[in-house]
Amino acid sequence: NFVLGGVGAIVNGAVFPVWGVLLTKCTVLFFQTYRGSDGMREEALKWSGAFIGLGAAFFLAITLQNHQFAIACERLTSRVRAMCFEAMLRQEIAWFDDEKHSSGSLTTRLATDSAAIRTMTAETVNVVLVNVSTLAIAFGIAFSQSWQMTLAFLGVFPLMGFGAFVQMQGMSGANAKNANDGDIKAGALLSEAINSIRTVASFCLEKTTNESYLAFLQLSSATDRKVGISAGIGFGVSQSCMFFAMAFLFWFGGWLLLRGDIDFERMFLVLNPIMCSSFGVGMAAQGMGDMAKAKKAVQSIFGIIDRIPPIDCSASTGTVLSAVKGEIELKHVAFAYPSRPDSKIYKNYSLTIHAGQTLALVGGSGSGKSTAINLIERFYDPAAGAVYLDGHDLRTLNVQSLRNHISIVSQEPVLFAGTIAENIATGKPGATQAEIEDAAKKANAHDFIMRFPDGYNTSVGDRGVQVSGGQKQRIAIARAIIRDPEVLLLDEATSALDTESERIVQESLDALLKQKRRTTVIVAHRLSTIRNADMIAVVNDGKVCELGTHDELVGIMNGLYANLVAQQVQM
Ligand SMILES: Nc1ncnc2c1ncn2[C@@H]1O[C@H](COP(=O)(O)OP(=O)(O)O)[C@@H](O)[C@H]1O
Ligand SMILES: [Mg+2]
C-alpha cells in the first residue's frame, strides 16, 4: 500500500511542474503569430487537451495516493494501538498508582496519540514524496531550459530554506512540551466522573466537575492556539520568501533575456514550473501544523511500548512451579509504596505461613494488612528482605505461574461485564459448565443464580452493578476457587456486606475452608472468623507483634489482641 500510495504521491508531485510547462506553452502561443489563426487554434486545442490529460492524471494520482495511504496508515495505527494496549496491561501495579496512568489518561492517550501518529506518518510520507518529486522534476525542467537561471535560483535557495526552517521551528518549538497534557487531563477527569457518576450525582458535583473539564479544555486549546500562531507566522515567512525569490528571478531572467542568452519561452519554462511547484509544496506543507503534537504522541506511545516493567507478567523467564505446597514466608521485609516512598509501611516484617495453614491477619486500619497480600501476589516487590513461596524467592519465579497458584477475594471485588458463568470462568479459562456450577455450589451461590430467569447466563452489568453486594461477593468467591488454588487470600471479603449477606458469605467461606486444607490468609474483623484460624498475626507499626493461636494470644496480659477481643466482647 505504501508503494502504490508512493507512486500516487510522485505522480501527484509531478503534476505541478508539468502544469507550469503547459501554462508556458499556452502563454507563448499567443505570441506565435507566424502560425496563422488556424495553426494557433490547432496548437491551442493540443495544449488544452494536455490540460485535460493533466487533470485526469491528477485525479487518479490523488485518489490512489489518499486511498492507499489511508489503508496503510489505518493498519499502522491499529498495530500501534494494539501494541500500546498490550504494553499497558503488562506494566506492574505500581505503574498504575501514578496519577499519570489513571484509566482516563491512558484511554485518552491511546485514542489521541495514535490518531496523531497516523496524521504524522501519512502527512510526512505525503509531504516528503510530493515535495521531492515536485522539486526534482521542476528543477530538471528548469535546468534543461536555462542553467544560468536555475543556478541563480539555487543561489537564493538558502533564503527559502530559512523560511522553511522558521516554519518548522514554529511548529515544534517550546510549545511541544505540554502540547496535549490538557487533553489527557480532560480525558482522565471524564473517565473518573463517569465511573463514579453516582457519587458525582449525590454530592451535586456536576457543575464543579464540568468547570474543571472546561478548564482543562481551555489549557489544551491555549497551547493549540500558540502552536497555531507560530506555525502560521512560520508558514507566512516561508511563503513570502518564495515570492521574494521569484521577484529576484524575474529580474535576473529579464536581464538574461536582454543579453539574448535565453528567449521568452525558455525564461517562462524555468519560472512557471518552479512557481507552480511552490504552490504544490505549500499545499503539502500546510498539513504539517500538528507536528509538535505528533512528535509528543510518538514519544509518549513508544515510551509505554518500550518500557520493560520491573515485574513483568508477560515474561517467559523465571522458574515455573508445577506442584506447589503453599508455604509462604516473608523474611525481614521492608516496604514502602513506590508512589509514596517516604512512608515506610514495613520496617522489619517477618511472617511464616505453613502449607495448608489458615492465618488471620489482625491490625488497625492502615496497619498494612492488605500490603502483605499485595506482596504475596507480587503486585509489588519489597525494598529489602524477600517473600518466598515453597522456599523460592518470588522474584525468581515466573510471574504468571506464581499468580496461577493464588486466588484472591477482596473487599470490593470487580466483576467484568458479561454473564455470571463467564465471570466465574475467568478463574479458570476453558472451564466446563459442570465445573462452573460446582464452584458456584461451593461458594453458596448456585441457589441464587438459579433463581435468576437466565440462570448462569444472567448479565452482571458493567463492573457488576446489576447484582447485589452479597451476590457479587459469592460470584467472586466461586471465581477464586474454581481453579482450586494452593493459596487463597481473603482480604476483608465480608466487610462491605450487610449483616445478613455477611453471615451467608461467611458460612460459604467457612465451609470452603473445611472442604480442603489450603494455605489461606484471612483479613477479617469478626472474632468468630479470626478465632478459627490456625495462627493469628497481630500487626502493628510495620511488624508482627504477636503471633500465636487465639488461646495463646488472649493469655498475653495487656496484649494488643487481648485488648481487641475484650473490646469486641463488650460490644
Ligand atoms: N497503592 C498505594 N500507594 C501508596 N500508599 C498506599 C497504597 N496502598 C496503601 N497505601 C498506604 O499503605 C498503608 C497500609 O495500607 P493497607 O495495607 O491497605 O492497610 P490495611 O491494613 O487497612 O489493609 C496505608 O497507610 C495506606 O495509606
Ligand atoms: Mg486493607
XYZ file of C-alpha atoms and ligand atoms in Angstrom:
599
model
C 0.000 0.000 0.000
C 2.844 2.325 0.768
C 4.350 1.562 -2.661
C 1.149 2.265 -4.559
C 0.484 5.302 -2.403
C 4.037 6.442 -3.095
C 3.525 6.142 -6.852
C 0.379 8.230 -6.457
C 2.283 10.836 -4.458
C 5.097 11.047 -7.014
C 2.675 11.447 -9.915
C 0.793 13.984 -7.836
C 4.039 15.849 -7.289
C 4.878 15.730 -10.988
C 1.602 17.407 -11.865
C 2.714 20.822 -10.600
C 5.815 21.345 -12.766
C 4.023 19.885 -15.780
C 1.271 22.382 -15.146
C 3.916 25.112 -15.307
C 5.170 23.808 -18.630
C 1.685 23.710 -20.105
C 0.968 27.205 -18.845
C 4.102 28.461 -20.545
C 3.259 26.713 -23.786
C -0.194 28.284 -23.836
C 1.093 31.735 -22.971
C 3.817 31.612 -25.560
C 1.315 30.528 -28.165
C -0.335 33.925 -28.173
C 2.881 35.452 -29.437
C 3.450 32.907 -32.219
C 1.545 34.875 -34.808
C 3.580 33.251 -37.598
C 1.426 30.091 -37.217
C -1.646 31.902 -38.564
C -5.002 31.716 -36.837
C -5.759 28.099 -37.859
C -2.349 26.941 -36.736
C -2.734 28.777 -33.483
C -6.150 27.247 -32.858
C -4.745 23.792 -33.550
C -1.903 24.348 -31.115
C -4.282 25.731 -28.501
C -6.511 22.664 -28.851
C -3.481 20.442 -28.471
C -2.405 22.111 -25.226
C -5.956 22.254 -23.916
C -6.137 18.506 -24.461
C -2.929 18.189 -22.486
C -4.565 20.146 -19.638
C -7.452 17.700 -19.611
C -4.973 14.826 -19.513
C -3.156 16.513 -16.670
C -6.401 16.919 -14.756
C -7.205 13.253 -15.213
C -3.729 12.225 -14.086
C -4.064 14.479 -11.050
C -7.403 12.948 -10.187
C -6.125 9.390 -10.492
C -2.895 10.084 -8.633
C -4.580 11.828 -5.701
C -7.219 9.148 -5.418
C -4.617 6.401 -5.490
C -2.364 8.197 -3.068
C -5.002 9.009 -0.483
C -6.739 5.676 -0.709
C -3.597 3.604 -0.415
C -2.075 5.738 2.298
C -5.337 5.657 4.230
C -5.275 1.858 4.218
C -1.621 1.687 5.166
C -1.984 4.251 7.940
C -5.092 2.596 9.296
C -3.166 -0.660 9.587
C -0.250 1.100 11.180
C -2.482 2.817 13.728
C -4.270 -0.384 14.664
C -0.949 -2.083 15.178
C 0.427 0.748 17.291
C -2.767 0.773 19.323
C -2.704 -2.955 19.889
C 0.956 -2.854 20.858
C 0.370 0.030 23.215
C -2.571 -1.630 24.932
C -0.610 -4.830 25.316
C 2.257 -2.874 26.829
C -0.088 -1.105 29.270
C -1.516 -4.381 30.554
C 1.981 -5.649 31.042
C 3.050 -2.895 33.432
C 3.402 -3.581 37.145
C 0.758 -2.431 39.622
C 2.914 0.419 40.957
C 2.888 1.980 37.494
C -0.880 2.342 37.691
C -0.635 4.035 41.116
C 0.792 7.027 39.266
C -1.842 9.629 38.531
C -0.454 9.995 35.011
C -1.520 6.416 34.371
C -5.128 6.583 35.512
C -7.630 4.807 33.323
C -8.838 8.092 31.859
C -5.396 9.376 30.898
C -4.451 6.091 29.344
C -7.698 5.907 27.380
C -7.206 9.415 26.069
C -3.618 8.727 25.226
C -4.450 5.603 23.335
C -7.086 7.429 21.320
C -5.489 10.808 20.624
C -1.871 9.773 20.416
C -2.390 7.001 17.960
C -4.521 9.337 15.856
C -1.681 11.870 15.951
C 0.763 9.203 14.881
C -1.433 8.366 11.947
C -1.591 12.006 10.878
C 2.118 12.292 11.229
C 3.074 9.253 9.199
C 0.552 9.991 6.499
C 1.452 13.670 6.302
C 5.167 13.157 6.465
C 5.307 10.489 3.809
C 2.957 12.514 1.646
C 4.785 15.769 2.070
C 8.207 14.276 1.553
C 7.253 12.300 -1.528
C 5.186 15.016 -3.148
C 7.803 17.690 -2.454
C 10.768 15.660 -3.570
C 9.063 14.634 -6.773
C 7.762 18.144 -7.454
C 11.070 19.864 -6.837
C 13.143 17.256 -8.674
C 11.020 17.498 -11.785
C 10.697 21.271 -11.653
C 14.428 21.747 -11.357
C 15.089 19.134 -14.028
C 12.920 21.035 -16.475
C 14.372 24.365 -15.431
C 17.927 23.184 -15.772
C 17.353 21.807 -19.248
C 15.988 25.213 -20.304
C 18.476 27.608 -18.768
C 21.249 26.553 -16.487
C 22.130 30.166 -15.667
C 18.694 30.938 -14.300
C 18.488 27.656 -12.407
C 21.831 28.339 -10.817
C 20.691 31.800 -9.843
C 17.617 30.284 -8.363
C 19.683 27.805 -6.407
C 21.628 30.818 -5.139
C 18.538 32.218 -3.422
C 17.506 28.796 -2.264
C 19.032 29.207 1.228
C 16.673 32.121 1.700
C 13.764 29.804 1.145
C 15.368 27.137 3.252
C 15.424 29.708 6.018
C 11.719 30.288 5.580
C 11.024 26.601 5.858
C 13.264 26.419 8.907
C 11.326 29.181 10.632
C 8.187 27.302 9.845
C 9.442 24.048 11.354
C 10.640 25.900 14.444
C 7.250 27.421 14.949
C 5.663 24.021 14.811
C 7.933 22.073 17.073
C 9.206 24.802 19.346
C 8.756 25.397 23.043
C 5.084 24.554 22.885
C 5.768 20.948 22.094
C 6.358 20.218 25.751
C 2.833 20.308 27.026
C 1.038 20.238 23.721
C -1.656 17.787 24.749
C -1.452 17.494 28.501
C -4.722 19.370 28.738
C -6.420 16.812 26.513
C -5.135 13.980 28.652
C -6.209 15.581 31.908
C -9.631 16.284 30.477
C -9.924 12.651 29.437
C -8.883 11.454 32.872
C -11.455 13.672 34.519
C -14.171 12.498 32.151
C -13.489 8.871 32.838
C -13.366 9.423 36.568
C -16.630 11.354 36.572
C -18.486 8.758 34.508
C -17.112 5.862 36.525
C -18.325 7.417 39.747
C -21.445 9.056 38.425
C -23.455 8.049 41.499
C -21.038 9.848 43.796
C -20.975 12.857 41.495
C -24.758 12.952 41.481
C -25.218 12.518 45.205
C -22.808 15.323 46.058
C -24.173 17.518 43.245
C -20.701 17.813 41.776
C -21.955 18.202 38.193
C -21.198 21.909 37.979
C -17.713 21.822 39.531
C -16.766 18.764 37.515
C -17.913 20.469 34.372
C -15.936 23.589 35.231
C -12.734 21.611 35.791
C -13.321 19.887 32.480
C -13.701 23.223 30.696
C -10.512 24.476 32.341
C -8.549 21.519 31.000
C -10.027 22.006 27.558
C -9.016 25.657 27.633
C -5.495 24.685 28.620
C -5.404 22.417 25.642
C -6.829 24.979 23.254
C -4.482 27.683 24.582
C -1.465 25.591 23.690
C -3.046 24.701 20.395
C -3.561 28.377 19.692
C 0.050 29.180 20.474
C 1.230 26.443 18.169
C -1.206 27.713 15.577
C 0.123 31.283 15.746
C 3.778 30.380 15.498
C 3.108 27.815 12.799
C 1.141 30.470 10.936
C 3.936 33.028 11.162
C 6.453 30.449 10.055
C 4.275 29.455 7.143
C 3.854 33.085 6.166
C 7.601 33.725 6.279
C 8.380 30.678 4.213
C 5.766 31.542 1.618
C 6.814 35.184 1.324
C 10.431 34.111 0.929
C 9.203 32.165 -2.065
C 7.824 35.354 -3.602
C 10.985 37.340 -2.878
C 12.917 34.627 -4.648
C 10.537 34.836 -7.585
C 11.000 38.608 -7.771
C 14.715 38.170 -7.968
C 14.343 35.528 -10.664
C 12.105 37.717 -12.805
C 14.685 40.433 -12.650
C 17.516 38.061 -13.435
C 15.564 36.392 -16.232
C 14.811 39.779 -17.757
C 18.484 40.609 -17.665
C 19.430 37.339 -19.402
C 16.686 37.999 -21.931
C 18.085 41.428 -22.714
C 21.522 39.946 -23.191
C 19.975 37.409 -25.576
C 21.147 34.387 -23.617
C 17.645 32.949 -23.401
C 14.378 33.599 -25.128
C 10.952 34.383 -23.755
C 9.721 30.778 -23.825
C 12.752 29.410 -22.025
C 12.518 32.019 -19.336
C 8.972 31.046 -18.547
C 9.795 27.361 -18.807
C 12.099 27.995 -15.858
C 9.798 30.284 -13.915
C 6.406 28.666 -14.345
C 7.255 25.098 -13.318
C 9.015 26.394 -10.211
C 6.201 28.778 -9.396
C 3.561 26.105 -9.786
C 5.698 23.724 -7.766
C 5.939 26.143 -4.924
C 2.177 26.154 -4.940
C 2.201 22.366 -4.600
C 4.877 22.435 -1.915
C 2.943 24.981 0.069
C -0.217 22.930 -0.191
C 1.547 19.818 1.060
C 3.352 21.619 3.857
C 0.192 23.066 5.330
C -0.788 19.714 6.758
C 2.326 19.671 8.901
C 0.919 22.002 11.571
C 0.333 19.231 14.093
C 3.899 18.012 14.025
C 4.593 19.052 17.605
C 1.621 17.116 18.897
C 2.536 14.157 16.786
C 6.108 14.191 17.991
C 4.997 14.156 21.584
C 2.454 11.470 20.832
C 5.109 9.241 19.342
C 7.346 9.770 22.347
C 4.586 9.044 24.784
C 3.309 5.951 22.967
C 6.702 4.437 22.398
C 7.649 5.334 25.952
C 4.935 2.946 27.026
C 5.635 0.311 24.392
C 9.356 0.209 25.091
C 9.051 0.249 28.862
C 10.044 -3.039 30.437
C 8.277 -3.307 33.783
C 10.319 -4.472 36.784
C 7.607 -7.054 37.482
C 6.865 -8.390 34.031
C 3.817 -10.624 33.806
C 4.434 -11.275 30.115
C 7.966 -12.553 30.672
C 8.617 -16.192 29.933
C 11.627 -16.165 32.216
C 11.623 -17.377 35.797
C 11.057 -20.752 37.378
C 7.684 -22.276 36.599
C 6.427 -24.242 39.581
C 4.393 -27.294 38.628
C 3.493 -28.581 42.097
C 3.056 -26.027 44.843
C 2.682 -26.927 48.526
C 1.771 -23.408 49.578
C 4.337 -22.491 52.207
C 4.677 -18.729 52.333
C 7.356 -16.788 54.121
C 8.022 -13.069 54.428
C 11.542 -12.543 55.756
C 12.723 -9.220 57.154
C 10.652 -7.325 54.640
C 10.943 -3.564 54.394
C 8.490 -1.851 52.132
C 7.108 1.494 51.050
C 4.732 2.085 48.169
C 6.686 3.453 45.184
C 4.196 6.303 44.834
C 4.866 7.307 48.457
C 8.466 6.301 49.140
C 8.705 8.295 52.367
C 6.039 6.472 54.316
C 7.559 3.151 55.320
C 4.784 0.612 55.729
C 7.071 -2.229 56.862
C 10.388 -1.889 58.603
C 11.182 -5.450 59.545
C 8.265 -7.693 58.787
C 8.641 -11.437 59.158
C 5.876 -13.981 58.919
C 5.683 -17.675 58.060
C 2.525 -19.397 56.906
C 2.922 -23.152 56.702
C 1.394 -25.091 53.860
C -2.263 -25.802 54.473
C -2.479 -23.396 57.392
C -5.053 -20.674 57.834
C -3.565 -17.457 59.111
C -5.562 -14.453 60.235
C -4.012 -11.001 59.936
C -5.231 -8.609 62.593
C -4.415 -4.944 62.983
C -5.876 -1.471 62.821
C -6.931 0.153 59.592
C -3.857 1.187 57.614
C -1.551 -1.132 59.543
C -0.533 -2.900 56.350
C -2.717 -5.995 56.160
C -3.588 -5.581 52.501
C 0.009 -4.705 51.830
C 1.073 -8.187 52.963
C -1.408 -9.641 50.493
C -0.114 -7.373 47.726
C 3.395 -8.624 48.391
C 2.342 -12.289 48.326
C 0.663 -11.687 44.935
C 3.848 -9.916 43.893
C 1.977 -6.777 42.913
C 4.972 -5.012 44.464
C 8.484 -6.076 45.378
C 9.861 -5.451 48.845
C 12.596 -2.848 49.224
C 14.597 -5.142 51.490
C 14.150 -8.752 52.556
C 12.174 -11.180 50.437
C 8.953 -13.109 50.059
C 9.175 -16.865 49.483
C 6.760 -19.456 48.181
C 7.870 -23.019 48.951
C 11.335 -21.636 49.596
C 11.610 -19.817 46.244
C 12.142 -16.068 46.272
C 9.135 -14.705 44.378
C 11.466 -12.642 42.220
C 12.927 -15.843 40.754
C 9.522 -17.225 39.801
C 7.645 -16.738 36.591
C 5.035 -14.091 37.405
C 2.095 -15.729 35.642
C 2.880 -19.129 37.076
C 3.043 -17.657 40.584
C -0.309 -15.907 40.217
C -1.905 -19.032 38.754
C -1.454 -20.743 42.115
C -3.019 -17.890 44.081
C -6.610 -16.684 44.262
C -7.732 -13.511 45.920
C -11.106 -12.273 47.112
C -11.019 -8.667 48.138
C -13.362 -6.330 49.913
C -14.907 -4.924 46.804
C -14.437 -7.455 44.063
C -14.839 -6.295 40.498
C -16.804 -8.358 38.055
C -16.378 -7.923 34.329
C -19.294 -7.007 32.072
C -20.672 -10.335 30.870
C -22.650 -13.261 32.237
C -22.246 -14.882 35.639
C -20.854 -18.035 34.010
C -18.266 -16.019 32.100
C -17.234 -14.251 35.282
C -16.753 -17.465 37.210
C -14.837 -18.938 34.270
C -12.280 -16.120 34.343
C -10.792 -18.016 37.284
C -10.084 -20.952 35.037
C -10.200 -20.249 31.301
C -11.931 -23.020 29.399
C -13.854 -24.301 32.414
C -16.859 -26.522 31.659
C -20.393 -25.698 32.779
C -20.169 -28.524 35.343
C -17.010 -27.027 36.846
C -18.629 -23.610 36.957
C -21.703 -24.938 38.748
C -19.540 -26.916 41.134
C -17.572 -23.810 42.065
C -20.802 -21.850 42.469
C -22.181 -24.512 44.799
C -19.033 -24.414 46.918
C -19.358 -20.645 47.115
C -23.003 -20.962 48.158
C -24.006 -19.101 45.002
C -25.746 -21.774 42.977
C -29.165 -21.270 44.543
C -29.462 -17.550 43.986
C -28.016 -17.862 40.488
C -30.699 -20.409 39.595
C -33.363 -18.025 40.841
C -32.464 -15.546 38.076
C -34.621 -16.172 34.983
C -31.500 -16.590 32.871
C -29.553 -18.564 35.461
C -25.876 -18.666 34.716
C -26.411 -16.573 31.596
C -27.588 -13.585 33.617
C -25.615 -10.485 32.761
C -23.925 -8.797 35.725
C -23.733 -5.379 34.070
C -20.781 -3.053 33.891
C -18.458 -3.915 36.803
C -21.237 -5.961 38.367
C -23.741 -3.174 39.112
C -26.704 -5.455 38.374
C -26.127 -7.885 41.238
C -26.201 -7.167 44.967
C -23.068 -6.870 47.081
C -23.527 -10.277 48.696
C -24.205 -11.933 45.351
C -21.229 -10.238 43.787
C -19.013 -11.445 46.611
C -20.177 -15.031 46.222
C -19.600 -14.942 42.477
C -16.114 -13.624 43.211
C -15.526 -16.496 45.650
C -16.644 -19.015 43.026
C -14.274 -17.353 40.576
C -11.464 -17.647 43.090
C -11.930 -21.310 43.931
C -12.753 -22.719 40.501
C -9.060 -23.023 39.798
C -8.522 -24.834 43.098
C -5.618 -22.615 44.142
C -2.928 -23.705 46.593
C -3.011 -20.262 48.187
C -6.219 -18.376 48.960
C -6.133 -14.733 50.033
C -9.257 -13.258 51.605
C -8.893 -9.538 52.204
C -11.884 -8.359 54.231
C -14.078 -10.383 51.948
C -17.164 -9.782 54.066
C -16.565 -6.273 55.388
C -18.529 -4.437 52.729
C -21.646 -6.504 53.264
C -24.754 -6.085 55.372
C -25.149 -8.390 58.357
C -27.359 -10.891 56.550
C -25.139 -11.186 53.472
C -22.096 -11.237 55.683
C -23.458 -14.258 57.511
C -24.216 -16.107 54.276
C -20.854 -15.286 52.699
C -19.079 -16.161 55.931
C -20.796 -19.533 56.019
C -19.703 -20.158 52.448
C -16.145 -19.288 53.339
C -16.143 -21.440 56.479
C -17.473 -24.405 54.547
C -14.880 -23.759 51.874
C -12.032 -23.745 54.353
C -13.216 -27.019 55.863
C -13.583 -28.746 52.477
C -9.917 -28.646 51.712
C -6.839 -27.645 53.600
C -5.021 -24.990 51.670
C -2.834 -22.111 52.654
C -5.219 -19.284 53.442
C -4.588 -15.752 54.580
C -7.643 -14.070 56.040
C -8.001 -10.422 56.856
C -11.180 -10.016 58.851
C -12.667 -8.160 61.786
C -15.152 -10.661 63.123
C -13.828 -12.513 66.090
C -15.545 -15.765 65.137
C -13.663 -15.841 61.854
C -10.341 -14.969 63.407
C -10.713 -17.409 66.276
C -10.970 -20.391 63.930
C -7.653 -19.647 62.250
C -4.637 -21.861 62.982
C -2.493 -18.828 63.591
C -3.173 -15.192 64.274
C -0.659 -12.473 63.477
C -1.195 -9.067 65.027
C 0.448 -6.316 63.007
C 1.429 -3.001 64.475
C 3.951 -0.336 63.470
C 5.237 -2.176 60.431
C 5.947 -5.532 62.026
C 4.292 -8.598 63.514
C 3.988 -8.001 67.274
C 2.049 -11.013 68.390
C 1.837 -14.413 66.775
C 0.035 -17.496 68.007
C -3.331 -19.183 68.369
C -6.361 -17.460 69.813
C -5.898 -19.043 73.192
C -2.211 -18.153 73.340
C -2.767 -14.544 72.386
C -5.699 -13.998 74.737
C -3.374 -15.084 77.511
C -0.957 -12.231 76.954
C -1.627 -9.653 79.653
C -2.484 -6.290 78.107
C -1.614 -7.695 74.689
C -2.918 -5.968 71.592
C -5.005 -8.990 70.692
C -6.336 -9.461 74.199
C -7.471 -5.837 74.226
C -9.086 -6.223 70.837
C -11.014 -9.269 71.986
C -12.076 -7.538 75.160
C -13.426 -4.620 73.131
C -15.419 -6.862 70.795
C -16.841 -8.921 73.644
C -18.020 -5.749 75.358
C -19.956 -4.758 72.276
N -1.207 1.976 46.325
C -0.780 2.660 47.396
N 0.068 3.692 47.225
C 0.518 4.382 48.319
N 0.181 4.101 49.579
C -0.668 3.093 49.817
C -1.192 2.312 48.731
N -1.993 1.367 49.263
C -1.973 1.545 50.588
N -1.192 2.576 50.939
C -0.899 3.021 52.310
O -0.266 1.960 52.996
C -0.741 1.853 54.325
C -1.199 0.438 54.598
O -2.293 0.160 53.772
P -3.061 -1.229 53.761
O -2.076 -2.348 53.743
O -4.045 -1.185 52.684
O -3.800 -1.191 55.187
P -4.881 -2.176 55.775
O -4.210 -2.828 56.949
O -6.002 -1.325 56.220
O -5.264 -3.142 54.717
C -1.840 2.895 54.473
O -1.307 3.961 55.208
C -2.159 3.341 53.065
O -2.418 4.725 53.058
Mg -6.959 -3.452 53.598
